[in-house]
C-alpha positions in Angstrom: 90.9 117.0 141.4 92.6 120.1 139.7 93.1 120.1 136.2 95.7 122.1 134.5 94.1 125.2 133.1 94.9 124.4 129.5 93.6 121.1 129.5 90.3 122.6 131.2 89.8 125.0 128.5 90.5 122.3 125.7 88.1 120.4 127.0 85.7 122.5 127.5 85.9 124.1 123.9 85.5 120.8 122.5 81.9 120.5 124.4 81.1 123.6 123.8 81.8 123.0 119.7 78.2 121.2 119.4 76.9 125.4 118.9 78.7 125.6 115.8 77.3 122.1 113.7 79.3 122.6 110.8 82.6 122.8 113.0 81.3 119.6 115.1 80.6 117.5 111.7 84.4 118.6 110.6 85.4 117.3 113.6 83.5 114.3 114.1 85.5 113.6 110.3 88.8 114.2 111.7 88.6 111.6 114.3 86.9 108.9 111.7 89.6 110.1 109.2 92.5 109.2 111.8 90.7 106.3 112.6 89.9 104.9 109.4 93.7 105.7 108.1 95.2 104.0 111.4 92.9 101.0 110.9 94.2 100.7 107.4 97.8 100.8 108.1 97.6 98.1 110.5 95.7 95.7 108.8 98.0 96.3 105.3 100.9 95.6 107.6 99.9 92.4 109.4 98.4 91.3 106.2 102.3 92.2 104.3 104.3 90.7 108.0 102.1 87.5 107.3 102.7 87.3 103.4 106.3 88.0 104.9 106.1 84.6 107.3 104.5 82.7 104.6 107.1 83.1 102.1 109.8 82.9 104.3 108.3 79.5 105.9 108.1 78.2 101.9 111.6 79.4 100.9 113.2 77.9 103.9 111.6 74.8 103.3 114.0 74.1 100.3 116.9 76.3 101.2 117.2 75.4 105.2 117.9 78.2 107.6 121.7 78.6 106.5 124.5 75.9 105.1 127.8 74.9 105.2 129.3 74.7 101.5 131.9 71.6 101.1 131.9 72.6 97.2 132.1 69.0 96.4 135.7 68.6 98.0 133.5 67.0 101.0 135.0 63.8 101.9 135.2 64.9 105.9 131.5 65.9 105.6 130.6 63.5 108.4 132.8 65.1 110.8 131.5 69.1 110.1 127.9 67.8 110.2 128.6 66.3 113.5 130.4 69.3 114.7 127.7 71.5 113.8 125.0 69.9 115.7 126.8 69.9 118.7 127.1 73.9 118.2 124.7 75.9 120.4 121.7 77.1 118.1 121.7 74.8 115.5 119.0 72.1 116.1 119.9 69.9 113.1 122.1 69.7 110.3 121.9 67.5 107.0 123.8 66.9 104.3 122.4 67.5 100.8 124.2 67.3 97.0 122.7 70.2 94.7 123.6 70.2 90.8 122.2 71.5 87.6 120.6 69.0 84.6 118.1 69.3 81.8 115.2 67.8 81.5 114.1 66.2 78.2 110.2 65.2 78.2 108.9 64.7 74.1 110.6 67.8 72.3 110.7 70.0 75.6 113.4 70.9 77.6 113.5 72.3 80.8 117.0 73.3 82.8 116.6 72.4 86.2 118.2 72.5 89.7 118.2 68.5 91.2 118.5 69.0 95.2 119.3 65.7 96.8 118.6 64.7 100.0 117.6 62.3 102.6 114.5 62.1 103.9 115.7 59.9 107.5 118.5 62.5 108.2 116.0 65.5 107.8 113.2 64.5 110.2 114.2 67.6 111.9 112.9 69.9 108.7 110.1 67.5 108.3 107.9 69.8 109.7 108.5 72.5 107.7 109.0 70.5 104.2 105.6 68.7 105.3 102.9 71.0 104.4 105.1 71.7 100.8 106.5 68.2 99.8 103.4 66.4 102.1 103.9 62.6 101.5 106.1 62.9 98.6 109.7 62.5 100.7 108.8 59.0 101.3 108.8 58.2 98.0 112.2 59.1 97.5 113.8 55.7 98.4 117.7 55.2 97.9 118.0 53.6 94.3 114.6 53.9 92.7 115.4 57.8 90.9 112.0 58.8 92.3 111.8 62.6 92.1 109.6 65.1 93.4 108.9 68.3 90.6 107.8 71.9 90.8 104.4 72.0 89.9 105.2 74.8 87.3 108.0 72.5 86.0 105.6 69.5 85.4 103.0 71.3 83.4 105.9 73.2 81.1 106.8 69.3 80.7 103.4 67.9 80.7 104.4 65.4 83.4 102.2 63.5 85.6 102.9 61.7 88.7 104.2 57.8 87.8 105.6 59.3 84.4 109.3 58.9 83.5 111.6 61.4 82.2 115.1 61.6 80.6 117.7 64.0 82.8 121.1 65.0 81.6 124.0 66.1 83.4 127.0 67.7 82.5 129.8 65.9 83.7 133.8 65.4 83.1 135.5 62.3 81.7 138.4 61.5 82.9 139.9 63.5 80.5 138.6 66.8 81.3 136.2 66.9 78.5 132.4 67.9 79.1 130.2 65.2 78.4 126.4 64.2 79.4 125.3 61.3 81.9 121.8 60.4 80.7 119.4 58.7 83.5 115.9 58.5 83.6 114.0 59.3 86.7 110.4 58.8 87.6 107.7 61.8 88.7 106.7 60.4 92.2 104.7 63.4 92.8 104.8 67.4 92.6 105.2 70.3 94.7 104.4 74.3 95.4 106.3 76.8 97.2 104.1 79.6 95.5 107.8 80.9 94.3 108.0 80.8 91.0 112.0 80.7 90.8 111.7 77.2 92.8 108.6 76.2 91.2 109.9 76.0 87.8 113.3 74.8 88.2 113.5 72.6 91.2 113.5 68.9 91.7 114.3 67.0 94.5 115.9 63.2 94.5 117.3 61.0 97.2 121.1 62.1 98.5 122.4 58.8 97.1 120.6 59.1 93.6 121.9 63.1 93.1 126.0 62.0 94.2 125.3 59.0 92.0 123.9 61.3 89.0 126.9 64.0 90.2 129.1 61.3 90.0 130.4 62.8 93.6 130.4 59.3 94.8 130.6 59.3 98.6 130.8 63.3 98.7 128.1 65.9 99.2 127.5 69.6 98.0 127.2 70.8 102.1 125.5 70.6 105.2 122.0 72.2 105.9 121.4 73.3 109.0 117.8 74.4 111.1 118.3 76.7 114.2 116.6 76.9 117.1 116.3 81.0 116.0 115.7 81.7 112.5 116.9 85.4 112.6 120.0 84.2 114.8 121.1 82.7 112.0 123.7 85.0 110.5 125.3 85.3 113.9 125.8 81.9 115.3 126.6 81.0 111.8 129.8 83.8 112.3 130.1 82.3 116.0 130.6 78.5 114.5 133.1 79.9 111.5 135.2 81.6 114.5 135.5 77.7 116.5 135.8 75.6 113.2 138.6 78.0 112.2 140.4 78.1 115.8 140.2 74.3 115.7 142.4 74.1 112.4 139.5 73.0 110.2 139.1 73.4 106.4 137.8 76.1 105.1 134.3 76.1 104.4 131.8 78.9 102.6 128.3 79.8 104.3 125.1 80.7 103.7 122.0 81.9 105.3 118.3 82.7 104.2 119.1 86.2 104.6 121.6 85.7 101.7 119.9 82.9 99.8 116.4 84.9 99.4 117.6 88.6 100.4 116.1 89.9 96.7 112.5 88.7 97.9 113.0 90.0 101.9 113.7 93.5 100.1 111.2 93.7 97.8 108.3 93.0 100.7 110.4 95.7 103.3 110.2 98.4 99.9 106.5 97.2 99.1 105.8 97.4 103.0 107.4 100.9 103.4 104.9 102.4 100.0 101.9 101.0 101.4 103.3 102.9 104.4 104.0 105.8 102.6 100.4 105.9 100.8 97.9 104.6 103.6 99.6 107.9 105.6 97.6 109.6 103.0 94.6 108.9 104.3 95.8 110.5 108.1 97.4 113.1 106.5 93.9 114.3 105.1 92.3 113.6 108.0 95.2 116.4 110.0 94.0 118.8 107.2 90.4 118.4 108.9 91.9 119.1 112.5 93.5 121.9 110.8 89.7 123.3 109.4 88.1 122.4 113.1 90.4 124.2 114.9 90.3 127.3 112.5 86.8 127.1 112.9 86.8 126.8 116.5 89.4 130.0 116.9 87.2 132.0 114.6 84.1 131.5 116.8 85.9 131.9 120.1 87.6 135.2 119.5 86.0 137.3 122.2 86.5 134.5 124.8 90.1 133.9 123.3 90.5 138.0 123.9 88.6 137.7 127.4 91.1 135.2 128.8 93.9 137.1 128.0 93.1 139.8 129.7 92.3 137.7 132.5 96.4 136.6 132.4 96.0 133.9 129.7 100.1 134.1 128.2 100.4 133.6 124.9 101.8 129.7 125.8 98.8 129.1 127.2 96.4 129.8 124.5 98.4 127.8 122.2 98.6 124.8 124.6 94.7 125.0 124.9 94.3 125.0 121.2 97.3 122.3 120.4 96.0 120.2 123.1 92.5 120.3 121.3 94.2 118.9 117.8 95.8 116.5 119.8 92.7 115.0 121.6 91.2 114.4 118.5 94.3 112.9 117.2 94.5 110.7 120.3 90.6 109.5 120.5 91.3 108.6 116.7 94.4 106.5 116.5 92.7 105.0 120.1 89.6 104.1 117.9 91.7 102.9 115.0 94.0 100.8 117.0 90.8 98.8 118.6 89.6 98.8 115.3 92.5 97.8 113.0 93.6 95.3 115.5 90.2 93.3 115.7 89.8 93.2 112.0 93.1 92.4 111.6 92.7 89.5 114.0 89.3 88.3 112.7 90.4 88.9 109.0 90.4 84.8 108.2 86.4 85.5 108.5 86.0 88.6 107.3 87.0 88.0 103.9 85.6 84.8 102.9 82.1 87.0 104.0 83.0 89.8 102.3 84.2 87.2 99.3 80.7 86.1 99.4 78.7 89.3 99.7 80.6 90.6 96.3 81.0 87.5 94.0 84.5 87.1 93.5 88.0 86.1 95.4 90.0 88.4 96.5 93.1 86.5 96.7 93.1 83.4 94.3 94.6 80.2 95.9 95.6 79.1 92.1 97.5 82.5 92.0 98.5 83.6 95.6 99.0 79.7 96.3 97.3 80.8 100.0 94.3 78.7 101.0 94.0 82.5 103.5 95.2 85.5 104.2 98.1 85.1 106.5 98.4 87.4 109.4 100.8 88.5 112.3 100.1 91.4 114.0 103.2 93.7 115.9 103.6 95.5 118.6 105.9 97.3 116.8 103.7 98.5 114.1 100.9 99.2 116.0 103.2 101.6 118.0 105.2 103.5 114.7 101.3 103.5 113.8 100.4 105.5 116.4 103.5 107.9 116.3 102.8 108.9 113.1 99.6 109.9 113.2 100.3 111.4 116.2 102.9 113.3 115.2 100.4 114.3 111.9 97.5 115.7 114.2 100.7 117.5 116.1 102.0 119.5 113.3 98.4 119.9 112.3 97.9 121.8 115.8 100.4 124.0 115.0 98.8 126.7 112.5 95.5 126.9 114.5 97.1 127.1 117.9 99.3 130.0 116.6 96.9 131.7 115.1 94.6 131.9 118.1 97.5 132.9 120.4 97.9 135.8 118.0 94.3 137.4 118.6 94.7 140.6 120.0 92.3 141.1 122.7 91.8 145.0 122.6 91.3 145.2 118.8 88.3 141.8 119.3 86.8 143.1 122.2 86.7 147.1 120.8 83.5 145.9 119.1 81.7 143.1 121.9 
């Protein structure tokens, strides 16, 4: 088979780089240096795009996937929650009633968010409120003010599950005037999202208990919906305000987990892009080495660098042999740190409790990272903008070397052979 002269050369002045040691241990680092800094970026970022999941799975266990706001004026809520789950997309929709109270435990006080809810219209989030809430929503019965609490919630009120506590909410008389409707409600059991805005605020009743405390009587809050598509939700959100506005319906406001949570969503994209940012560190010294090799390698192959030129050898051609070196190293690392990255990233669940073990301590706490392990989910996507960028790195690193050997002048080098 015929090989493009370029190519040939490259190749052969890599085989040939075992005379100079010093060179071949620079290079030998290159390629671990690629491959260790690729390996590293991949398992940071299906480490962060499984923190991302996880959070996302516990923050649209209590806020749904998007909602239809009634803003207590709900008395047709029956008819937009049966509207919306005939709607293409949306696999279930439930109403809910969501006010603020205080809690009152001894001499603390607490302000708190009371979500209500019912537990037989939302079988279709049960499997997503299951591994947070677990048996709890049963307990929350029509009538018996049974309430599930943040965890960080309880201990600020030093409540225990089958303790009672006083909740007050602001209401209007029929006056207008502000006044307080006491109740007391009983601690059926607590939760943890591993947020602490939800952990310390929330509490969740039954739908009948939080209109009754409300005082919204038959009304609700809105509708919460599920989709069959989580990141579809913004759009077939727009698609269903577009049909319920055609049709002459009232006017409703929306909301999705995009909105609802979009402070958290940015901070992991801004946290994702700096571990980005610093992890190419470790590539970018590792294209200084490819820079050192190939200097190295020019330097010692002068006189044949001067030889072919005079055999014909343009300009263009020396610096493809010598750009084409930079980038085989570049290519045999990222190749080695994909395979590498992407089978510890796979295996990590094991990984770490061993390496957990071998050093003595955890590195991610359960009673602080509220993770019993490290969550995972490895991209396509990243695995390619991986690549690019350390490709592109070992390119650019090419360039010095490659020019610099194209400029040898062959009748000055060979004057002295």
């Amino acid at each position: 088979m015929i090989r493009p002269v370029a190519l040939w050369m490259a190749l052969r002045y890599l085989r040939t780089q075992r005379a100079n040691q010093f060179a071949s241990l620079v290079g030998v680092a290159s390629v671990l240096g690629v491959a260790l800094g690729v390996a590293a970026l991949i398992v940071v970022l299906s480490v962060m795009n499984g923190f991302e999941n996880e959070l996302r799975s516990r923050l649209v266990s209590i806020t749904g996937h998007a909602a239809v706001l009634t803003g207590r004026q709900g008395d047709g809520w029956r008819e937009l929650r049966d509207d919306l789950r005939t709607w293409p997309g949306i696999v279930a929709a439930a109403p809910y009633v969501e006010l603020e109270a205080m809690l009152a435990n001894g001499g603390e006080l607490a302000g708190v968010v009371i979500e209500g809810m019912d537990p037989a219209q939302n079988a279709a989030f049960a499997d997503q409120r299951a591994a947070i809430f677990g048996e709890g929503l049963a307990e929350l019965r029509p009538g018996t003010f049974n309430a599930l609490l943040g965890r960080a919630l309880a201990m600020r009120l030093g409540l225990a599950t089958g303790e009672r506590v006083r909740v007050m909410v602001p209401v209007r008389d029929a006056d207008g005037r502000l006044v307080s409707r006491l109740r007391e409600i009983t601690v059926a059991g607590v939760f943890e999202i591993g947020v602490r805005d939800h952990d310390s605020v929330r509490v969740l009743l039954n739908l009948a208990d939080a209109a009754q405390l409300a005082g919204l009587g038959d009304r609700v809050t809105g509708v919460r919906l599920e989709m069959a598509d989580i990141f579809a939700a913004p759009e077939i959100l727009r698609r269903w305000e577009a049909h319920w506005a055609a049709a002459g319906g009232a006017g409703f406001a929306t909301t999705d987990w995009t909105r609802d949570n979009a402070s958290y969503f940015r901070a992991v994209r801004i946290e994702k892009v700096m571990m980005t940012l610093l992890l190419s560190l470790i590539v970018a010294v590792a294209a200084f080495n490819i820079v050192a090799t190939l200097v190295m390698i020019v330097t010692d192959k002068r006189p044949g660098i001067a030889i072919l030129r005079t055999l014909g050898f343009s300009r263009r051609m020396i610096i493809a042999t010598f750009a084409l070196q930079g980038l085989l190293i570049g290519w045999v690392g990222v190749l080695a740190g994909i395979l590498a990255g992407s089978l510890l990233a796979e295996n990590i669940a094991s990984v770490v409790p061993a390496l957990e073990n071998f050093f003595g301590f955890e590195f991610m706490p359960a009673d602080v990272y509220y993770l019993t392990s490290l969550p995972v989910d490895l991209q396509v996507d990243d695995l390619f903008w991986v690549s690019v960028i350390a490709l592109l790195m070992t390119a650019i690193a090419t360039i010095y070397p490659a020019l610099r050997a194209a400029s040898v002048a062959p009748a000055e080098v060979l004057r002295y052979e």
